[in-house]
PDB file of C-alpha atoms in Angstrom:
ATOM      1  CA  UNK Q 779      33.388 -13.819  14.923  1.00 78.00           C
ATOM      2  CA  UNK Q 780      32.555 -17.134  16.362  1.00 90.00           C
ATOM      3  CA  UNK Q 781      31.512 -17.593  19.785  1.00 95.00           C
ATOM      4  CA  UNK Q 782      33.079 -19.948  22.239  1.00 91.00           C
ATOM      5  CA  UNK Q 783      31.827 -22.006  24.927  1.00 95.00           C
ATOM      6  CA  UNK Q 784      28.146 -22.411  23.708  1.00 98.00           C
ATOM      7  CA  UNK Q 785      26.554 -25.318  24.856  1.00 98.00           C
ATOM      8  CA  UNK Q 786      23.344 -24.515  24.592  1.00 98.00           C
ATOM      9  CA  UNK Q 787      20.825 -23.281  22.008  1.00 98.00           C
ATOM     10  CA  UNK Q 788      17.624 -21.896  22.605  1.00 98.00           C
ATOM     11  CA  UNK Q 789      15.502 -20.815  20.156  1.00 98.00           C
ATOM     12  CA  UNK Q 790      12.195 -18.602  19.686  1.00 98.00           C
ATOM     13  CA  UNK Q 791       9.382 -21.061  17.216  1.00 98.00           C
ATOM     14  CA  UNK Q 792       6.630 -18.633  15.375  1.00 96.00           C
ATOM     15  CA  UNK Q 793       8.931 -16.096  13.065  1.00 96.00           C
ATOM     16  CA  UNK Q 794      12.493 -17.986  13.615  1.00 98.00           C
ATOM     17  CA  UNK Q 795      12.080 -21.462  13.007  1.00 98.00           C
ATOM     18  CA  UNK Q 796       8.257 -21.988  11.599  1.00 98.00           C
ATOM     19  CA  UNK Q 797       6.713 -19.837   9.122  1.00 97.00           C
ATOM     20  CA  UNK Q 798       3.771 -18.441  10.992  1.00 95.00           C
ATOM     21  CA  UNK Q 799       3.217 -15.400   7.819  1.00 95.00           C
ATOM     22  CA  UNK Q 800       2.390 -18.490   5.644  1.00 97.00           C
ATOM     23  CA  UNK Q 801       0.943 -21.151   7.294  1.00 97.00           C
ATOM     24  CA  UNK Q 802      -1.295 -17.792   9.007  1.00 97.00           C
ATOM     25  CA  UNK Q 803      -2.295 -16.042   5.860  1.00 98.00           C
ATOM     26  CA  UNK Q 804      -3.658 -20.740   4.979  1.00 98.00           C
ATOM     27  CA  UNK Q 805      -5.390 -20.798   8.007  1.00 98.00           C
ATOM     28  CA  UNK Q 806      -7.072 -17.060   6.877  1.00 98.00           C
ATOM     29  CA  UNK Q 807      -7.989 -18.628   3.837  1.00 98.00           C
ATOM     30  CA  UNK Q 808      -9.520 -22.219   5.345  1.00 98.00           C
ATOM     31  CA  UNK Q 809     -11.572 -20.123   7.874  1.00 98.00           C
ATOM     32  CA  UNK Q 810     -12.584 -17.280   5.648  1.00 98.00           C
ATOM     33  CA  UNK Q 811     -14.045 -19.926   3.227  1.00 98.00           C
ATOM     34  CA  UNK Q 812     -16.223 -21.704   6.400  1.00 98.00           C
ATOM     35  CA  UNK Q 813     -17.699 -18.514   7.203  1.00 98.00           C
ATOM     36  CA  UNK Q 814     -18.308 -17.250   4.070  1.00 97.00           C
ATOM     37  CA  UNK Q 815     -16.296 -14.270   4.727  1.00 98.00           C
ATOM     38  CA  UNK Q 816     -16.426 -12.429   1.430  1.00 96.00           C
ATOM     39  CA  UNK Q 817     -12.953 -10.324   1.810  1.00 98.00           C
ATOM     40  CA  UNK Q 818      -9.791 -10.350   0.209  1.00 97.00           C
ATOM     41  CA  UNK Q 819      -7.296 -12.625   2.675  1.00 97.00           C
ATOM     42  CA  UNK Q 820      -4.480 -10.848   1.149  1.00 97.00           C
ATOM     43  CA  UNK Q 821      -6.530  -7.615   1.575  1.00 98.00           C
ATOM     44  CA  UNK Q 822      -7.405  -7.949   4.981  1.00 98.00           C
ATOM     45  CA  UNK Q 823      -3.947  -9.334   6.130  1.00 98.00           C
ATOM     46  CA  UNK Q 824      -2.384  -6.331   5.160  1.00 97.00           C
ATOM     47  CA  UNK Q 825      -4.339  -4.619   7.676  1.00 98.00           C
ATOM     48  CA  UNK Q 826      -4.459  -7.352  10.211  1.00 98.00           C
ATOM     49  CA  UNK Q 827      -0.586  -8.114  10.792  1.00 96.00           C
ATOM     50  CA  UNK Q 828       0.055  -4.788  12.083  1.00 96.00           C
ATOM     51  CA  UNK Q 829      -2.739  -5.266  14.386  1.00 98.00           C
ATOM     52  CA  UNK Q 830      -1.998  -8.421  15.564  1.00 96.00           C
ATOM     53  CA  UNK Q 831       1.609  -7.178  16.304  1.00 93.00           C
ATOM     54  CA  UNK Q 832      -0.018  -4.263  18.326  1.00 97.00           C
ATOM     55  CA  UNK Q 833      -1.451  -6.694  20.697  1.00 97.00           C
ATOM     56  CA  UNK Q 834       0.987  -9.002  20.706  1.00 94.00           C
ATOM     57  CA  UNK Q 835       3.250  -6.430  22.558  1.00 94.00           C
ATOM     58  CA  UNK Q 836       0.272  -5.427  25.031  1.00 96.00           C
ATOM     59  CA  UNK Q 837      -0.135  -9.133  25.765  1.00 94.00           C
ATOM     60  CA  UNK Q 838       3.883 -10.017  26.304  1.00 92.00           C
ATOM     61  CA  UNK Q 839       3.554  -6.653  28.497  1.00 92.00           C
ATOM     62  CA  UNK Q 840       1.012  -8.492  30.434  1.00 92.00           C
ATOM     63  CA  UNK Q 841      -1.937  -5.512  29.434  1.00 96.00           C
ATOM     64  CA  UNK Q 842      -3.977  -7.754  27.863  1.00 96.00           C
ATOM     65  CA  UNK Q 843      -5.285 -11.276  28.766  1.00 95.00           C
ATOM     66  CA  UNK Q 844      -5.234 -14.126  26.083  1.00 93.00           C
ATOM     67  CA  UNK Q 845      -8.521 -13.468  25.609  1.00 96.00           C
ATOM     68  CA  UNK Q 846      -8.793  -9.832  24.904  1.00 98.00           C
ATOM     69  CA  UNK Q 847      -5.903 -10.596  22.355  1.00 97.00           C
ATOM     70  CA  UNK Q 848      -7.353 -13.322  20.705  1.00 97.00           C
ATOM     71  CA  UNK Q 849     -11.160 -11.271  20.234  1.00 98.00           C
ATOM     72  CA  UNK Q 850      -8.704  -7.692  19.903  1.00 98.00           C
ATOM     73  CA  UNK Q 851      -6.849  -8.331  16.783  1.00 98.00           C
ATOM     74  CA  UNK Q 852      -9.942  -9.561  14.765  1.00 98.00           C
ATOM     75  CA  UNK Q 853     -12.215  -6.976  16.102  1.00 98.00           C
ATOM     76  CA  UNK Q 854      -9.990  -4.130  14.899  1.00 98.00           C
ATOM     77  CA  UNK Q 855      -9.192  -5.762  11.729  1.00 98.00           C
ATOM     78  CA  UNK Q 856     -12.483  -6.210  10.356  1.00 98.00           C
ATOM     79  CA  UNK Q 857     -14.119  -2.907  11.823  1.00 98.00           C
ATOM     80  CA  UNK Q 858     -11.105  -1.516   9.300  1.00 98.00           C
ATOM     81  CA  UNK Q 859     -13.429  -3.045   6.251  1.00 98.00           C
ATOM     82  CA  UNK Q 860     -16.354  -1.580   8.041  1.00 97.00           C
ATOM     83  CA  UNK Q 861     -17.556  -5.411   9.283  1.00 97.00           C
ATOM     84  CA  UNK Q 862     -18.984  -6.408  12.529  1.00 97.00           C
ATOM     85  CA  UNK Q 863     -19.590  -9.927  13.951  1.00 97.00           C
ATOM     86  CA  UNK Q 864     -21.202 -10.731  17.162  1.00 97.00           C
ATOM     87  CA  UNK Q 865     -19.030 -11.993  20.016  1.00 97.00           C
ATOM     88  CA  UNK Q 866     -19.540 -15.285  19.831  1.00 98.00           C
ATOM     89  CA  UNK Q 867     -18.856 -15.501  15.995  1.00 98.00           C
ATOM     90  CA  UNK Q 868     -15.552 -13.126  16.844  1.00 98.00           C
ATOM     91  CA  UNK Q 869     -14.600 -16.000  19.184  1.00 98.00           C
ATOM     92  CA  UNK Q 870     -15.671 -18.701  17.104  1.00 98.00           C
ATOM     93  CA  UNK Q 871     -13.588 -17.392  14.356  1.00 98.00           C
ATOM     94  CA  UNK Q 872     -10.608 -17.165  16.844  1.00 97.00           C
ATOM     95  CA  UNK Q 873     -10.986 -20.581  18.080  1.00 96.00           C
ATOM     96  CA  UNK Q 874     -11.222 -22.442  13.997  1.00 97.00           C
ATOM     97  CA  UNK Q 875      -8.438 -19.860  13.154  1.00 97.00           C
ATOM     98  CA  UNK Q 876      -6.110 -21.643  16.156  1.00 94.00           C
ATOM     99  CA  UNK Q 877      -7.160 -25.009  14.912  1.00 94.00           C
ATOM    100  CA  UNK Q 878      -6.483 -24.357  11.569  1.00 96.00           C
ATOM    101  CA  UNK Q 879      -2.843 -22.911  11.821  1.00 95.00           C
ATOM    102  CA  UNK Q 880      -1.009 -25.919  12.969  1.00 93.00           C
ATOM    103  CA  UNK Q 881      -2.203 -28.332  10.225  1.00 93.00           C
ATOM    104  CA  UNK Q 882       0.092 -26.283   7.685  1.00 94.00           C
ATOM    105  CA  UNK Q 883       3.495 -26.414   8.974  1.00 95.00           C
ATOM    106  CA  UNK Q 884       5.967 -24.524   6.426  1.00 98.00           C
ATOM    107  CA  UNK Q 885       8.902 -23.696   7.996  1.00 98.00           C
ATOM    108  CA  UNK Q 886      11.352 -21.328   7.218  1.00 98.00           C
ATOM    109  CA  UNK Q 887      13.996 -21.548   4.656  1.00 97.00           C
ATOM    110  CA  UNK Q 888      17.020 -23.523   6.315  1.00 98.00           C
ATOM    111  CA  UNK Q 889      15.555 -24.461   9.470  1.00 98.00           C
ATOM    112  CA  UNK Q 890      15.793 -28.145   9.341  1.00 98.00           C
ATOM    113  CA  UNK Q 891      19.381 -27.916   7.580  1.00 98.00           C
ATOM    114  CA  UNK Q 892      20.765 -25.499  10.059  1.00 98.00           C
ATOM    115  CA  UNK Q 893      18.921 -27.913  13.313  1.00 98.00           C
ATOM    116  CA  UNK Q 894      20.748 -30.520  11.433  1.00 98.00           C
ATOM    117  CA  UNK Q 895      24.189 -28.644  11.584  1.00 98.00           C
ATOM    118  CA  UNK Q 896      23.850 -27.594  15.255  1.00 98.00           C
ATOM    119  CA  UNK Q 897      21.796 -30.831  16.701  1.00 98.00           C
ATOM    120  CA  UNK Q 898      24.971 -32.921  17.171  1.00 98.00           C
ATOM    121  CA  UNK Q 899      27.605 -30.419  18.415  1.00 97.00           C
ATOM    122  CA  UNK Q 900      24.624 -28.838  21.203  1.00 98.00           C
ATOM    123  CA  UNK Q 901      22.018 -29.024  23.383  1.00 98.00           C
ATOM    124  CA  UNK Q 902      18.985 -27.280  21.227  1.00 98.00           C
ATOM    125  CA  UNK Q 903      16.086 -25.862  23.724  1.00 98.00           C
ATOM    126  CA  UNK Q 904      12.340 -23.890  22.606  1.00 98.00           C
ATOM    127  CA  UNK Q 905      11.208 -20.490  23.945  1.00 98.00           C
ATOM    128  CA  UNK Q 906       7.782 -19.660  23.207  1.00 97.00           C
ATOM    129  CA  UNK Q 907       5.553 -17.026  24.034  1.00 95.00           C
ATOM    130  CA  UNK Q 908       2.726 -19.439  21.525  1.00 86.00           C
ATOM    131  CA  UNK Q 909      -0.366 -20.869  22.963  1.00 80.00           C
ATOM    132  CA  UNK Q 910       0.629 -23.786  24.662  1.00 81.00           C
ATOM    133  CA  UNK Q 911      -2.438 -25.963  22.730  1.00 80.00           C
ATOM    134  CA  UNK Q 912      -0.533 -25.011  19.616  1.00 91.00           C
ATOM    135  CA  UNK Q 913       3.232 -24.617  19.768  1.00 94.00           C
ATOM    136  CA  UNK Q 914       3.899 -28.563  20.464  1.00 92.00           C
ATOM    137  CA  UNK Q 915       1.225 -29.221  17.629  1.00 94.00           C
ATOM    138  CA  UNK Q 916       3.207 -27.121  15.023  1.00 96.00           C
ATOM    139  CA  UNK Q 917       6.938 -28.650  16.404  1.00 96.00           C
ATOM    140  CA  UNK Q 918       5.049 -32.351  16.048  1.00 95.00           C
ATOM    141  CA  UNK Q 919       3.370 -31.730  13.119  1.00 96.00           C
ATOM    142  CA  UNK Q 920       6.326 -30.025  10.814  1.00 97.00           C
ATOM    143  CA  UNK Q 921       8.780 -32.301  12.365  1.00 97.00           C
ATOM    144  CA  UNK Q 922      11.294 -30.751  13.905  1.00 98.00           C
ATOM    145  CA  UNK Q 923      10.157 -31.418  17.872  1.00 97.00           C
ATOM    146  CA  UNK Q 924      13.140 -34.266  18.149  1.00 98.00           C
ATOM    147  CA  UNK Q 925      15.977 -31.842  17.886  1.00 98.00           C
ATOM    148  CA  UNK Q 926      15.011 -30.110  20.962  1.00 98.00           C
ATOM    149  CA  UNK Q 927      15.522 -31.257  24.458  1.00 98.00           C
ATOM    150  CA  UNK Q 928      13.318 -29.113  26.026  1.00 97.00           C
ATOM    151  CA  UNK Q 929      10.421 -26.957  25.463  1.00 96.00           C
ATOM    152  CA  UNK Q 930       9.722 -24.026  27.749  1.00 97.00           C
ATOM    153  CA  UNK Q 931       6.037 -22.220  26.828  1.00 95.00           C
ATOM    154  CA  UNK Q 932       5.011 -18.607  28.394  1.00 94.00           C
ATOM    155  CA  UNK Q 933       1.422 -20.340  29.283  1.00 91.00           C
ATOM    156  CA  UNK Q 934       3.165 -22.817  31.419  1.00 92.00           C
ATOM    157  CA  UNK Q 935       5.862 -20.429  33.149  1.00 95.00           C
ATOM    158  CA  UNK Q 936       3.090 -17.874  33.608  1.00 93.00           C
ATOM    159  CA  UNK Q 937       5.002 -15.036  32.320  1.00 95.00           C
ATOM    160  CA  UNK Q 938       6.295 -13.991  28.878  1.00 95.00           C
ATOM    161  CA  UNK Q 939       9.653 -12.816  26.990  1.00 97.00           C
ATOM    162  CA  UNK Q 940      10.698 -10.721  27.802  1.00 96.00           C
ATOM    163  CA  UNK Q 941      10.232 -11.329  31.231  1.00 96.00           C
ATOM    164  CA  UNK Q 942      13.217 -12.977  32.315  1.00 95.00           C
ATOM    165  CA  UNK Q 943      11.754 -15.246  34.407  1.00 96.00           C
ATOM    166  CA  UNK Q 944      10.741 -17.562  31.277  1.00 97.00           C
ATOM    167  CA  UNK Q 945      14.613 -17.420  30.610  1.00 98.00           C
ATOM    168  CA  UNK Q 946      15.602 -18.228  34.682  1.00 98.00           C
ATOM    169  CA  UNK Q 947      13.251 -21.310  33.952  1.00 97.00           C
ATOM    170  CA  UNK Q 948      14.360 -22.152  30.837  1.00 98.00           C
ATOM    171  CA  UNK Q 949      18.029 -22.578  32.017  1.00 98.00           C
ATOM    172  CA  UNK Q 950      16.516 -24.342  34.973  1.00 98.00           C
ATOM    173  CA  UNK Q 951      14.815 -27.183  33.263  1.00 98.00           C
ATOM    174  CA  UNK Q 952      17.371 -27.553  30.655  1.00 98.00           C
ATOM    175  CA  UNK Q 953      20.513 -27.593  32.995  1.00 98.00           C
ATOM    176  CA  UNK Q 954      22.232 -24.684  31.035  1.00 98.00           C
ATOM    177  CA  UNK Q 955      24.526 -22.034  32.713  1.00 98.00           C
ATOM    178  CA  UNK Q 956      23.580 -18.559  31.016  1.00 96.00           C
ATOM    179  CA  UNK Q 957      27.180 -18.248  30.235  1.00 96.00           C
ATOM    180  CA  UNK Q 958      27.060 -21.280  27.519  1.00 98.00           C
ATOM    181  CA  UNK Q 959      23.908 -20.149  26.308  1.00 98.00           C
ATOM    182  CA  UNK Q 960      22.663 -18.474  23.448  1.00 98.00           C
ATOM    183  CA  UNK Q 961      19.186 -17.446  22.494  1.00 98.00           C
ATOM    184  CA  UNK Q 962      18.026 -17.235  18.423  1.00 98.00           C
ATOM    185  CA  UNK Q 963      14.846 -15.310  18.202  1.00 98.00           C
ATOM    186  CA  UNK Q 964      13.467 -12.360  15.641  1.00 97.00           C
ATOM    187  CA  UNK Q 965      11.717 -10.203  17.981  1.00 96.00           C
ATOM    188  CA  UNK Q 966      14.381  -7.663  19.762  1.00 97.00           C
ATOM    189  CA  UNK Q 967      12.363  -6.771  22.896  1.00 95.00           C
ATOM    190  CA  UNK Q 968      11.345 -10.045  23.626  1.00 96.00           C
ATOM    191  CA  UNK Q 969      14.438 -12.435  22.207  1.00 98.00           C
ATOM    192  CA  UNK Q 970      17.485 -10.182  22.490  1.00 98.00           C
ATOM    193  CA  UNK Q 971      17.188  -7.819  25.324  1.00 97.00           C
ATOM    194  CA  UNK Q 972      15.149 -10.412  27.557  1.00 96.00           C
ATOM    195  CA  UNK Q 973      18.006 -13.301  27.114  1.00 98.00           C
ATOM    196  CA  UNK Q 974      20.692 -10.525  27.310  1.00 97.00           C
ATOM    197  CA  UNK Q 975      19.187  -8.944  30.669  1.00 96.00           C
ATOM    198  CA  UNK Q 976      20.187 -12.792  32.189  1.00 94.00           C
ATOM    199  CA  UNK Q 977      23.523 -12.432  30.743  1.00 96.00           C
ATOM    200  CA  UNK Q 978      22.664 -15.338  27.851  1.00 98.00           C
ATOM    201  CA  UNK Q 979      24.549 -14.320  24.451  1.00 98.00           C
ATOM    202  CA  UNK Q 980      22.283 -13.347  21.916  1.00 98.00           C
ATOM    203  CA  UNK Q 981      21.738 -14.012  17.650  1.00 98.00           C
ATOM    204  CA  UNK Q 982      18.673 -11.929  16.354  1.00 98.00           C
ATOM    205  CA  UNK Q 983      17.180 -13.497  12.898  1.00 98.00           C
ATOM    206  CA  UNK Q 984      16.103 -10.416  11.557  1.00 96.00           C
ATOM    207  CA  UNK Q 985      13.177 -11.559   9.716  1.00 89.00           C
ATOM    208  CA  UNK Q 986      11.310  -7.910  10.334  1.00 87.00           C
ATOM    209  CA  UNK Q 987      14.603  -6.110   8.594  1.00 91.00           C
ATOM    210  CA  UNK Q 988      14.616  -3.486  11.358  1.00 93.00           C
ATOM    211  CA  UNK Q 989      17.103  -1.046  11.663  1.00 95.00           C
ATOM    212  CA  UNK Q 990      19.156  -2.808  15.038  1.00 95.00           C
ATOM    213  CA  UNK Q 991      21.510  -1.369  17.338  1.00 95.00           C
ATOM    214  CA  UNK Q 992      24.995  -1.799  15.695  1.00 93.00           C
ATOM    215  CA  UNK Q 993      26.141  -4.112  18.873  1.00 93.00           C
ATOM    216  CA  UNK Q 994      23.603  -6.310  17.624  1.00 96.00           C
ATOM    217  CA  UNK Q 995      24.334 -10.011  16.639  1.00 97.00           C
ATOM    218  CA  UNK Q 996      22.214 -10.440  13.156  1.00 97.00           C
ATOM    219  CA  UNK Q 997      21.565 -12.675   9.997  1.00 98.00           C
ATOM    220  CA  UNK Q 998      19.254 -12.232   7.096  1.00 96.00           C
ATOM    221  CA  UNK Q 999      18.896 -16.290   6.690  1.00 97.00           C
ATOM    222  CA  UNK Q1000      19.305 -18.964   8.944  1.00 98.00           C
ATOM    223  CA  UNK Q1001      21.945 -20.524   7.371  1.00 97.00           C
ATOM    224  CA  UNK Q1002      24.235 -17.559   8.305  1.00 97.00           C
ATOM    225  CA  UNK Q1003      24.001 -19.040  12.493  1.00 98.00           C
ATOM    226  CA  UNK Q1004      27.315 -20.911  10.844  1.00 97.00           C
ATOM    227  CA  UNK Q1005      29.080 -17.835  10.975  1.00 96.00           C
ATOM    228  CA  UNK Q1006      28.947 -17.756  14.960  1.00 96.00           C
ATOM    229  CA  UNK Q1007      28.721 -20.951  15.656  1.00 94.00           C
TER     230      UNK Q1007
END
């Protein structure tokens, strides 16, 4: 069923529009080779993905600083192949791994055809719970920044999705009503129920193919957004 009186679309970056498995699991690869790191990327990812989800959710539940997420998820993974590094390598891994993710920039299938479709019949917004020295790199850099009027980032709000204060200030600065609004992201806590606690209408890009609430707006592919809108 198509939905009326959308003006505005906002729309989550890592997972929805930009393919952070792949242009991750490069980065992996580009760092594992400076620092000689003799285990299987594909291997290790396996185990790592998980974790990284893990304290993703501890860090959008504000349990965890960026910090303790960043040194956290590679900690855990490689104690799981029964490796240890030293702090500073653990953050000196961390900090090449975030400047080597934005110089791949694969996005995912349909994303510049669909931000084609919608760019001249709405008002297309970002909001990220990213690293702010990253998320503008990877919208510049795969070039799809120019179809979005604004850019809202957790860093700069100060809180996360699905906090809805990132979604009070993203209507804010864009000049939306959160009646005309509707948010496109793939995580459920974080996109769907945090835009749908402000009364936003919601599309969830189930890229995870979990098992959703049956009231739940969902595609399988980008290109299906045509079907609401």
């Amino acid at each position: 069923m198509k939905l009326k009186e959308i003006n505005h679309i906002f729309f989550d970056l890592d997972h929805t529009l930009w393919d952070f498995d792949k242009n991750s699991s490069l980065a992996f690869h580009k760092m594992f080779q400076k620092f000689g790191i003799n285990i299987s990327v594909d291997q290790f990812l396996i185990t790592y993905q998980p974790i990284n989800m893990k304290y993703w959710k501890l860090y959008r539940d504000e349990k965890i600083n960026k910090t303790e997420l960043r040194r956290g998820r590679l900690v855990d993974a490689f104690d799981a192949f029964g490796t240890q590094f030293p702090l500073e390598t653990i953050d000196a891994l961390s900090d090449n791994y975030i400047e080597f993710l934005p110089l791949n920039n694969y996005l995912i299938e349909g994303a510049k055809e669909i931000l084609e479709y919608l760019m001249p019949k709405y008002h297309l917004h970002i909001i990220t719970n990213g690293f702010k020295e990253v998320q503008n790199t990877k919208l510049s850099n795969s070039g799809i920044k120019h179809y979005f009027k604004t850019i809202t980032n957790s860093e700069e709000v100060g809180v996360k999705k699905p906090n809805p204060i990132i979604f009070e200030h993203a209507l804010k600065v864009s000049g939306a009503k959160h009646n005309e609004s509707l948010m496109i992201g793939d995580n459920y806590e974080a996109d769907i129920l945090g835009a749908e606690r402000l009364g936003m209408k919601t599309l969830c890009y189930n890229y995870h193919n979990e098992n959703l609430p049956n009231t739940t707006r969902q595609i399988s592919e980008l290109i299906g957004i045509k079907k609401y809108i």
